[in-house]
Amino acid sequence: MKKLYILILLSSMLLTSCMSDKRNLQLVEGLVEDELSNDALQVRYRAPKGFHLVNQSYTDSIANAELLQDGFAPIILAIHVDTIVGGSMMLSDIRYIPEERINKDIKNYKETYNQHNTWKKVNRISYSNNNFEVVEIICENDTYILTKLFFYEEKKPAFVVDYFVPLAVNEKYTPLINSSIASFEKGYTLIFN
């Protein structure tokens, strides 16, 4: 009887931990900007409401500076900013980075993403979203929250999305960010003028 009780207890603990890695994300039209496509990644997505796309030449200059510092840095493809609260969203290509490096960084996420003890908390969850497997790493301190989402396509890392918002407005922005995450889909939309 004692063994059965322990087995039931372990099963319920395992089930509870699996359930915590599920996210019920839904796209809410009023919480996001218009749909954009990225030809390089062949994805469609929508930024959170109030996050506006930065000029491509500025984005390219930041991407080039990052690559000069680290040849294996993600290639920044798009930056969206909310200048009122100081929030940002960044879409980056990680397909050319060795998969072993990405997997090692994600496995050792607490060390990788908190090398300088910038964050008080660093957590990781995994879930599925619109045919993508997603690994989400949430970094938080007294001032900011950084959410890094690694999108996997056919079990290979494809791109990463970073959402960065001040902690003071996080509660207000969480539904907008969740709606933006839910918007990521494979394929792109052709728009004819």
JSON list of C-alpha atoms in Angstrom, two decimals:
[
{"chain": "A", "resi": 1, "resn": "MET", "atom": "CA", "xyz": [0.00, 0.00, 0.00]},
{"chain": "A", "resi": 2, "resn": "LYS", "atom": "CA", "xyz": [2.85, 2.38, 0.84]},
{"chain": "A", "resi": 3, "resn": "LYS", "atom": "CA", "xyz": [4.47, 1.73, -2.58]},
{"chain": "A", "resi": 4, "resn": "LEU", "atom": "CA", "xyz": [1.18, 2.50, -4.32]},
{"chain": "A", "resi": 5, "resn": "TYR", "atom": "CA", "xyz": [0.87, 5.78, -2.39]},
{"chain": "A", "resi": 6, "resn": "ILE", "atom": "CA", "xyz": [4.44, 6.78, -3.35]},
{"chain": "A", "resi": 7, "resn": "LEU", "atom": "CA", "xyz": [3.77, 5.88, -7.00]},
{"chain": "A", "resi": 8, "resn": "ILE", "atom": "CA", "xyz": [0.58, 7.97, -7.05]},
{"chain": "A", "resi": 9, "resn": "LEU", "atom": "CA", "xyz": [2.39, 10.88, -5.37]},
{"chain": "A", "resi": 10, "resn": "LEU", "atom": "CA", "xyz": [5.28, 10.73, -7.87]},
{"chain": "A", "resi": 11, "resn": "SER", "atom": "CA", "xyz": [2.85, 10.48, -10.80]},
{"chain": "A", "resi": 12, "resn": "SER", "atom": "CA", "xyz": [0.90, 13.52, -9.63]},
{"chain": "A", "resi": 13, "resn": "MET", "atom": "CA", "xyz": [4.13, 15.50, -9.14]},
{"chain": "A", "resi": 14, "resn": "LEU", "atom": "CA", "xyz": [5.27, 14.57, -12.65]},
{"chain": "A", "resi": 15, "resn": "LEU", "atom": "CA", "xyz": [1.88, 15.48, -14.11]},
{"chain": "A", "resi": 16, "resn": "THR", "atom": "CA", "xyz": [1.91, 18.83, -12.27]},
{"chain": "A", "resi": 17, "resn": "SER", "atom": "CA", "xyz": [5.41, 19.68, -13.56]},
{"chain": "A", "resi": 18, "resn": "CYS", "atom": "CA", "xyz": [4.41, 18.80, -17.13]},
{"chain": "A", "resi": 19, "resn": "MET", "atom": "CA", "xyz": [1.29, 20.94, -16.86]},
{"chain": "A", "resi": 20, "resn": "SER", "atom": "CA", "xyz": [3.33, 23.95, -15.77]},
{"chain": "A", "resi": 21, "resn": "ASP", "atom": "CA", "xyz": [5.15, 23.82, -19.10]},
{"chain": "A", "resi": 22, "resn": "LYS", "atom": "CA", "xyz": [1.94, 24.40, -21.08]},
{"chain": "A", "resi": 23, "resn": "ARG", "atom": "CA", "xyz": [0.84, 27.83, -22.24]},
{"chain": "A", "resi": 24, "resn": "ASN", "atom": "CA", "xyz": [-2.56, 28.70, -23.59]},
{"chain": "A", "resi": 25, "resn": "LEU", "atom": "CA", "xyz": [-1.63, 31.55, -25.92]},
{"chain": "A", "resi": 26, "resn": "GLN", "atom": "CA", "xyz": [-4.26, 33.28, -28.00]},
{"chain": "A", "resi": 27, "resn": "LEU", "atom": "CA", "xyz": [-3.98, 36.07, -30.53]},
{"chain": "A", "resi": 28, "resn": "VAL", "atom": "CA", "xyz": [-6.16, 39.00, -29.49]},
{"chain": "A", "resi": 29, "resn": "GLU", "atom": "CA", "xyz": [-6.55, 41.44, -32.38]},
{"chain": "A", "resi": 30, "resn": "GLY", "atom": "CA", "xyz": [-6.66, 44.63, -30.28]},
{"chain": "A", "resi": 31, "resn": "LEU", "atom": "CA", "xyz": [-3.43, 43.81, -28.41]},
{"chain": "A", "resi": 32, "resn": "VAL", "atom": "CA", "xyz": [-1.08, 43.64, -31.40]},
{"chain": "A", "resi": 33, "resn": "GLU", "atom": "CA", "xyz": [0.09, 45.74, -34.33]},
{"chain": "A", "resi": 34, "resn": "ASP", "atom": "CA", "xyz": [-0.52, 44.86, -38.00]},
{"chain": "A", "resi": 35, "resn": "GLU", "atom": "CA", "xyz": [0.91, 41.60, -39.31]},
{"chain": "A", "resi": 36, "resn": "LEU", "atom": "CA", "xyz": [4.45, 41.64, -40.69]},
{"chain": "A", "resi": 37, "resn": "SER", "atom": "CA", "xyz": [6.39, 39.03, -42.62]},
{"chain": "A", "resi": 38, "resn": "ASN", "atom": "CA", "xyz": [10.04, 38.17, -42.52]},
{"chain": "A", "resi": 39, "resn": "ASP", "atom": "CA", "xyz": [11.22, 36.75, -45.84]},
{"chain": "A", "resi": 40, "resn": "ALA", "atom": "CA", "xyz": [14.52, 35.40, -44.48]},
{"chain": "A", "resi": 41, "resn": "LEU", "atom": "CA", "xyz": [12.75, 33.27, -41.87]},
{"chain": "A", "resi": 42, "resn": "GLN", "atom": "CA", "xyz": [9.51, 32.88, -43.83]},
{"chain": "A", "resi": 43, "resn": "VAL", "atom": "CA", "xyz": [7.40, 33.72, -40.78]},
{"chain": "A", "resi": 44, "resn": "ARG", "atom": "CA", "xyz": [4.47, 36.00, -40.08]},
{"chain": "A", "resi": 45, "resn": "TYR", "atom": "CA", "xyz": [4.12, 37.77, -36.75]},
{"chain": "A", "resi": 46, "resn": "ARG", "atom": "CA", "xyz": [2.66, 40.77, -34.98]},
{"chain": "A", "resi": 47, "resn": "ALA", "atom": "CA", "xyz": [4.42, 43.02, -32.47]},
{"chain": "A", "resi": 48, "resn": "PRO", "atom": "CA", "xyz": [2.67, 44.04, -29.25]},
{"chain": "A", "resi": 49, "resn": "LYS", "atom": "CA", "xyz": [0.44, 47.11, -29.53]},
{"chain": "A", "resi": 50, "resn": "GLY", "atom": "CA", "xyz": [2.54, 50.28, -29.39]},
{"chain": "A", "resi": 51, "resn": "PHE", "atom": "CA", "xyz": [5.77, 48.52, -30.46]},
{"chain": "A", "resi": 52, "resn": "HIS", "atom": "CA", "xyz": [6.81, 50.14, -33.74]},
{"chain": "A", "resi": 53, "resn": "LEU", "atom": "CA", "xyz": [9.31, 48.83, -36.29]},
{"chain": "A", "resi": 54, "resn": "VAL", "atom": "CA", "xyz": [12.70, 50.57, -36.27]},
{"chain": "A", "resi": 55, "resn": "ASN", "atom": "CA", "xyz": [14.34, 51.72, -39.51]},
{"chain": "A", "resi": 56, "resn": "GLN", "atom": "CA", "xyz": [16.12, 48.80, -41.21]},
{"chain": "A", "resi": 57, "resn": "SER", "atom": "CA", "xyz": [19.43, 50.64, -41.62]},
{"chain": "A", "resi": 58, "resn": "TYR", "atom": "CA", "xyz": [19.54, 51.27, -37.85]},
{"chain": "A", "resi": 59, "resn": "THR", "atom": "CA", "xyz": [18.70, 47.59, -37.20]},
{"chain": "A", "resi": 60, "resn": "ASP", "atom": "CA", "xyz": [21.45, 46.51, -39.60]},
{"chain": "A", "resi": 61, "resn": "SER", "atom": "CA", "xyz": [24.01, 48.73, -37.86]},
{"chain": "A", "resi": 62, "resn": "ILE", "atom": "CA", "xyz": [23.18, 47.14, -34.48]},
{"chain": "A", "resi": 63, "resn": "ALA", "atom": "CA", "xyz": [23.30, 43.65, -36.03]},
{"chain": "A", "resi": 64, "resn": "ASN", "atom": "CA", "xyz": [26.74, 44.36, -37.54]},
{"chain": "A", "resi": 65, "resn": "ALA", "atom": "CA", "xyz": [28.09, 45.68, -34.23]},
{"chain": "A", "resi": 66, "resn": "GLU", "atom": "CA", "xyz": [26.84, 42.52, -32.46]},
{"chain": "A", "resi": 67, "resn": "LEU", "atom": "CA", "xyz": [28.45, 40.26, -35.05]},
{"chain": "A", "resi": 68, "resn": "LEU", "atom": "CA", "xyz": [31.78, 42.11, -34.72]},
{"chain": "A", "resi": 69, "resn": "GLN", "atom": "CA", "xyz": [31.77, 41.35, -30.98]},
{"chain": "A", "resi": 70, "resn": "ASP", "atom": "CA", "xyz": [30.66, 37.72, -31.42]},
{"chain": "A", "resi": 71, "resn": "GLY", "atom": "CA", "xyz": [30.72, 35.93, -34.77]},
{"chain": "A", "resi": 72, "resn": "PHE", "atom": "CA", "xyz": [28.05, 33.56, -33.46]},
{"chain": "A", "resi": 73, "resn": "ALA", "atom": "CA", "xyz": [25.65, 36.24, -32.22]},
{"chain": "A", "resi": 74, "resn": "PRO", "atom": "CA", "xyz": [22.10, 35.93, -33.52]},
{"chain": "A", "resi": 75, "resn": "ILE", "atom": "CA", "xyz": [21.56, 38.03, -36.67]},
{"chain": "A", "resi": 76, "resn": "ILE", "atom": "CA", "xyz": [19.11, 40.77, -35.71]},
{"chain": "A", "resi": 77, "resn": "LEU", "atom": "CA", "xyz": [16.45, 41.06, -38.43]},
{"chain": "A", "resi": 78, "resn": "ALA", "atom": "CA", "xyz": [13.89, 43.41, -36.88]},
{"chain": "A", "resi": 79, "resn": "ILE", "atom": "CA", "xyz": [13.58, 45.65, -33.82]},
{"chain": "A", "resi": 80, "resn": "HIS", "atom": "CA", "xyz": [10.30, 47.03, -32.52]},
{"chain": "A", "resi": 81, "resn": "VAL", "atom": "CA", "xyz": [10.22, 49.66, -29.75]},
{"chain": "A", "resi": 82, "resn": "ASP", "atom": "CA", "xyz": [7.68, 51.26, -27.48]},
{"chain": "A", "resi": 83, "resn": "THR", "atom": "CA", "xyz": [9.33, 54.61, -26.79]},
{"chain": "A", "resi": 84, "resn": "ILE", "atom": "CA", "xyz": [6.74, 55.60, -24.19]},
{"chain": "A", "resi": 85, "resn": "VAL", "atom": "CA", "xyz": [7.65, 52.88, -21.66]},
{"chain": "A", "resi": 86, "resn": "GLY", "atom": "CA", "xyz": [11.05, 51.87, -23.00]},
{"chain": "A", "resi": 87, "resn": "GLY", "atom": "CA", "xyz": [10.03, 48.38, -24.11]},
{"chain": "A", "resi": 88, "resn": "SER", "atom": "CA", "xyz": [11.41, 46.52, -27.11]},
{"chain": "A", "resi": 89, "resn": "MET", "atom": "CA", "xyz": [11.00, 43.39, -29.19]},
{"chain": "A", "resi": 90, "resn": "MET", "atom": "CA", "xyz": [13.78, 41.91, -31.30]},
{"chain": "A", "resi": 91, "resn": "LEU", "atom": "CA", "xyz": [13.56, 39.16, -33.95]},
{"chain": "A", "resi": 92, "resn": "SER", "atom": "CA", "xyz": [16.84, 37.36, -34.74]},
{"chain": "A", "resi": 93, "resn": "ASP", "atom": "CA", "xyz": [17.98, 34.54, -37.02]},
{"chain": "A", "resi": 94, "resn": "ILE", "atom": "CA", "xyz": [19.85, 31.70, -35.28]},
{"chain": "A", "resi": 95, "resn": "ARG", "atom": "CA", "xyz": [19.82, 29.06, -38.04]},
{"chain": "A", "resi": 96, "resn": "TYR", "atom": "CA", "xyz": [23.56, 29.40, -38.79]},
{"chain": "A", "resi": 97, "resn": "ILE", "atom": "CA", "xyz": [24.69, 29.12, -35.16]},
{"chain": "A", "resi": 98, "resn": "PRO", "atom": "CA", "xyz": [25.91, 25.60, -34.34]},
{"chain": "A", "resi": 99, "resn": "GLU", "atom": "CA", "xyz": [23.01, 23.72, -32.79]},
{"chain": "A", "resi": 100, "resn": "GLU", "atom": "CA", "xyz": [25.26, 22.29, -30.07]},
{"chain": "A", "resi": 101, "resn": "ARG", "atom": "CA", "xyz": [26.08, 25.83, -28.90]},
{"chain": "A", "resi": 102, "resn": "ILE", "atom": "CA", "xyz": [22.41, 26.85, -28.68]},
{"chain": "A", "resi": 103, "resn": "ASN", "atom": "CA", "xyz": [21.46, 23.62, -26.89]},
{"chain": "A", "resi": 104, "resn": "LYS", "atom": "CA", "xyz": [24.35, 24.03, -24.44]},
{"chain": "A", "resi": 105, "resn": "ASP", "atom": "CA", "xyz": [23.37, 27.67, -23.75]},
{"chain": "A", "resi": 106, "resn": "ILE", "atom": "CA", "xyz": [19.74, 26.65, -23.16]},
{"chain": "A", "resi": 107, "resn": "LYS", "atom": "CA", "xyz": [20.70, 23.66, -20.99]},
{"chain": "A", "resi": 108, "resn": "ASN", "atom": "CA", "xyz": [22.94, 25.91, -18.86]},
{"chain": "A", "resi": 109, "resn": "TYR", "atom": "CA", "xyz": [20.54, 28.85, -19.13]},
{"chain": "A", "resi": 110, "resn": "LYS", "atom": "CA", "xyz": [21.05, 30.15, -15.58]},
{"chain": "A", "resi": 111, "resn": "GLU", "atom": "CA", "xyz": [24.78, 30.57, -16.17]},
{"chain": "A", "resi": 112, "resn": "THR", "atom": "CA", "xyz": [24.54, 31.60, -19.83]},
{"chain": "A", "resi": 113, "resn": "TYR", "atom": "CA", "xyz": [21.98, 34.38, -19.39]},
{"chain": "A", "resi": 114, "resn": "ASN", "atom": "CA", "xyz": [23.10, 35.63, -15.98]},
{"chain": "A", "resi": 115, "resn": "GLN", "atom": "CA", "xyz": [26.89, 35.70, -16.22]},
{"chain": "A", "resi": 116, "resn": "HIS", "atom": "CA", "xyz": [27.13, 39.14, -14.62]},
{"chain": "A", "resi": 117, "resn": "ASN", "atom": "CA", "xyz": [24.38, 38.55, -12.01]},
{"chain": "A", "resi": 118, "resn": "THR", "atom": "CA", "xyz": [22.17, 41.11, -13.73]},
{"chain": "A", "resi": 119, "resn": "TRP", "atom": "CA", "xyz": [19.02, 39.09, -13.00]},
{"chain": "A", "resi": 120, "resn": "LYS", "atom": "CA", "xyz": [17.52, 38.04, -9.66]},
{"chain": "A", "resi": 121, "resn": "LYS", "atom": "CA", "xyz": [15.49, 35.24, -11.26]},
{"chain": "A", "resi": 122, "resn": "VAL", "atom": "CA", "xyz": [16.06, 33.20, -14.42]},
{"chain": "A", "resi": 123, "resn": "ASN", "atom": "CA", "xyz": [13.47, 30.55, -15.34]},
{"chain": "A", "resi": 124, "resn": "ARG", "atom": "CA", "xyz": [12.84, 28.31, -18.34]},
{"chain": "A", "resi": 125, "resn": "ILE", "atom": "CA", "xyz": [9.73, 26.65, -19.77]},
{"chain": "A", "resi": 126, "resn": "SER", "atom": "CA", "xyz": [9.01, 24.77, -23.01]},
{"chain": "A", "resi": 127, "resn": "TYR", "atom": "CA", "xyz": [5.80, 24.51, -25.01]},
{"chain": "A", "resi": 128, "resn": "SER", "atom": "CA", "xyz": [4.33, 24.28, -28.53]},
{"chain": "A", "resi": 129, "resn": "ASN", "atom": "CA", "xyz": [2.96, 27.23, -30.49]},
{"chain": "A", "resi": 130, "resn": "ASN", "atom": "CA", "xyz": [1.62, 27.12, -34.08]},
{"chain": "A", "resi": 131, "resn": "ASN", "atom": "CA", "xyz": [3.82, 24.20, -35.24]},
{"chain": "A", "resi": 132, "resn": "PHE", "atom": "CA", "xyz": [6.87, 25.60, -33.43]},
{"chain": "A", "resi": 133, "resn": "GLU", "atom": "CA", "xyz": [8.47, 24.12, -30.34]},
{"chain": "A", "resi": 134, "resn": "VAL", "atom": "CA", "xyz": [9.39, 27.02, -28.07]},
{"chain": "A", "resi": 135, "resn": "VAL", "atom": "CA", "xyz": [11.90, 27.31, -25.23]},
{"chain": "A", "resi": 136, "resn": "GLU", "atom": "CA", "xyz": [11.17, 30.44, -23.21]},
{"chain": "A", "resi": 137, "resn": "ILE", "atom": "CA", "xyz": [13.71, 31.91, -20.80]},
{"chain": "A", "resi": 138, "resn": "ILE", "atom": "CA", "xyz": [12.47, 34.63, -18.45]},
{"chain": "A", "resi": 139, "resn": "CYS", "atom": "CA", "xyz": [15.02, 36.89, -16.75]},
{"chain": "A", "resi": 140, "resn": "GLU", "atom": "CA", "xyz": [13.85, 39.33, -14.07]},
{"chain": "A", "resi": 141, "resn": "ASN", "atom": "CA", "xyz": [15.37, 41.89, -11.72]},
{"chain": "A", "resi": 142, "resn": "ASP", "atom": "CA", "xyz": [13.99, 44.88, -9.80]},
{"chain": "A", "resi": 143, "resn": "THR", "atom": "CA", "xyz": [13.85, 47.01, -12.95]},
{"chain": "A", "resi": 144, "resn": "TYR", "atom": "CA", "xyz": [13.28, 44.89, -16.08]},
{"chain": "A", "resi": 145, "resn": "ILE", "atom": "CA", "xyz": [11.97, 41.62, -17.45]},
{"chain": "A", "resi": 146, "resn": "LEU", "atom": "CA", "xyz": [13.61, 40.00, -20.48]},
{"chain": "A", "resi": 147, "resn": "THR", "atom": "CA", "xyz": [11.76, 37.16, -22.15]},
{"chain": "A", "resi": 148, "resn": "LYS", "atom": "CA", "xyz": [13.80, 35.16, -24.71]},
{"chain": "A", "resi": 149, "resn": "LEU", "atom": "CA", "xyz": [11.91, 32.73, -26.92]},
{"chain": "A", "resi": 150, "resn": "PHE", "atom": "CA", "xyz": [13.80, 30.16, -28.97]},
{"chain": "A", "resi": 151, "resn": "PHE", "atom": "CA", "xyz": [11.56, 28.92, -31.80]},
{"chain": "A", "resi": 152, "resn": "TYR", "atom": "CA", "xyz": [12.41, 25.45, -33.13]},
{"chain": "A", "resi": 153, "resn": "GLU", "atom": "CA", "xyz": [11.28, 24.29, -36.55]},
{"chain": "A", "resi": 154, "resn": "GLU", "atom": "CA", "xyz": [11.50, 20.56, -37.30]},
{"chain": "A", "resi": 155, "resn": "LYS", "atom": "CA", "xyz": [13.57, 20.16, -34.10]},
{"chain": "A", "resi": 156, "resn": "LYS", "atom": "CA", "xyz": [16.17, 22.70, -35.25]},
{"chain": "A", "resi": 157, "resn": "PRO", "atom": "CA", "xyz": [16.63, 26.19, -33.76]},
{"chain": "A", "resi": 158, "resn": "ALA", "atom": "CA", "xyz": [15.27, 28.72, -36.29]},
{"chain": "A", "resi": 159, "resn": "PHE", "atom": "CA", "xyz": [14.94, 32.11, -34.62]},
{"chain": "A", "resi": 160, "resn": "VAL", "atom": "CA", "xyz": [14.84, 33.89, -31.29]},
{"chain": "A", "resi": 161, "resn": "VAL", "atom": "CA", "xyz": [12.51, 36.66, -30.14]},
{"chain": "A", "resi": 162, "resn": "ASP", "atom": "CA", "xyz": [13.39, 38.95, -27.22]},
{"chain": "A", "resi": 163, "resn": "TYR", "atom": "CA", "xyz": [10.78, 41.01, -25.35]},
{"chain": "A", "resi": 164, "resn": "PHE", "atom": "CA", "xyz": [12.23, 43.57, -22.94]},
{"chain": "A", "resi": 165, "resn": "VAL", "atom": "CA", "xyz": [9.95, 45.65, -20.70]},
{"chain": "A", "resi": 166, "resn": "PRO", "atom": "CA", "xyz": [10.26, 47.59, -17.43]},
{"chain": "A", "resi": 167, "resn": "LEU", "atom": "CA", "xyz": [9.04, 45.54, -14.47]},
{"chain": "A", "resi": 168, "resn": "ALA", "atom": "CA", "xyz": [6.69, 48.38, -13.45]},
{"chain": "A", "resi": 169, "resn": "VAL", "atom": "CA", "xyz": [4.56, 47.86, -16.59]},
{"chain": "A", "resi": 170, "resn": "ASN", "atom": "CA", "xyz": [4.98, 44.09, -16.94]},
{"chain": "A", "resi": 171, "resn": "GLU", "atom": "CA", "xyz": [1.48, 43.23, -15.72]},
{"chain": "A", "resi": 172, "resn": "LYS", "atom": "CA", "xyz": [-0.06, 45.58, -18.30]},
{"chain": "A", "resi": 173, "resn": "TYR", "atom": "CA", "xyz": [2.21, 44.32, -21.10]},
{"chain": "A", "resi": 174, "resn": "THR", "atom": "CA", "xyz": [2.01, 40.58, -20.44]},
{"chain": "A", "resi": 175, "resn": "PRO", "atom": "CA", "xyz": [-1.28, 40.13, -22.40]},
{"chain": "A", "resi": 176, "resn": "LEU", "atom": "CA", "xyz": [0.18, 42.13, -25.33]},
{"chain": "A", "resi": 177, "resn": "ILE", "atom": "CA", "xyz": [3.36, 40.04, -25.37]},
{"chain": "A", "resi": 178, "resn": "ASN", "atom": "CA", "xyz": [1.42, 36.77, -25.07]},
{"chain": "A", "resi": 179, "resn": "SER", "atom": "CA", "xyz": [-0.75, 37.81, -27.99]},
{"chain": "A", "resi": 180, "resn": "SER", "atom": "CA", "xyz": [2.36, 38.66, -30.01]},
{"chain": "A", "resi": 181, "resn": "ILE", "atom": "CA", "xyz": [3.90, 35.26, -29.21]},
{"chain": "A", "resi": 182, "resn": "ALA", "atom": "CA", "xyz": [0.68, 33.56, -30.33]},
{"chain": "A", "resi": 183, "resn": "SER", "atom": "CA", "xyz": [0.88, 35.39, -33.68]},
{"chain": "A", "resi": 184, "resn": "PHE", "atom": "CA", "xyz": [4.07, 33.67, -34.90]},
{"chain": "A", "resi": 185, "resn": "GLU", "atom": "CA", "xyz": [3.27, 31.37, -37.82]},
{"chain": "A", "resi": 186, "resn": "LYS", "atom": "CA", "xyz": [5.20, 29.73, -40.60]},
{"chain": "A", "resi": 187, "resn": "GLY", "atom": "CA", "xyz": [4.79, 31.29, -44.04]},
{"chain": "A", "resi": 188, "resn": "TYR", "atom": "CA", "xyz": [4.49, 34.86, -45.15]},
{"chain": "A", "resi": 189, "resn": "THR", "atom": "CA", "xyz": [1.86, 37.14, -46.62]},
{"chain": "A", "resi": 190, "resn": "LEU", "atom": "CA", "xyz": [2.23, 38.80, -50.00]},
{"chain": "A", "resi": 191, "resn": "ILE", "atom": "CA", "xyz": [0.80, 42.31, -50.03]},
{"chain": "A", "resi": 192, "resn": "PHE", "atom": "CA", "xyz": [0.12, 43.97, -53.37]},
{"chain": "A", "resi": 193, "resn": "ASN", "atom": "CA", "xyz": [-0.38, 47.74, -53.54]}
]
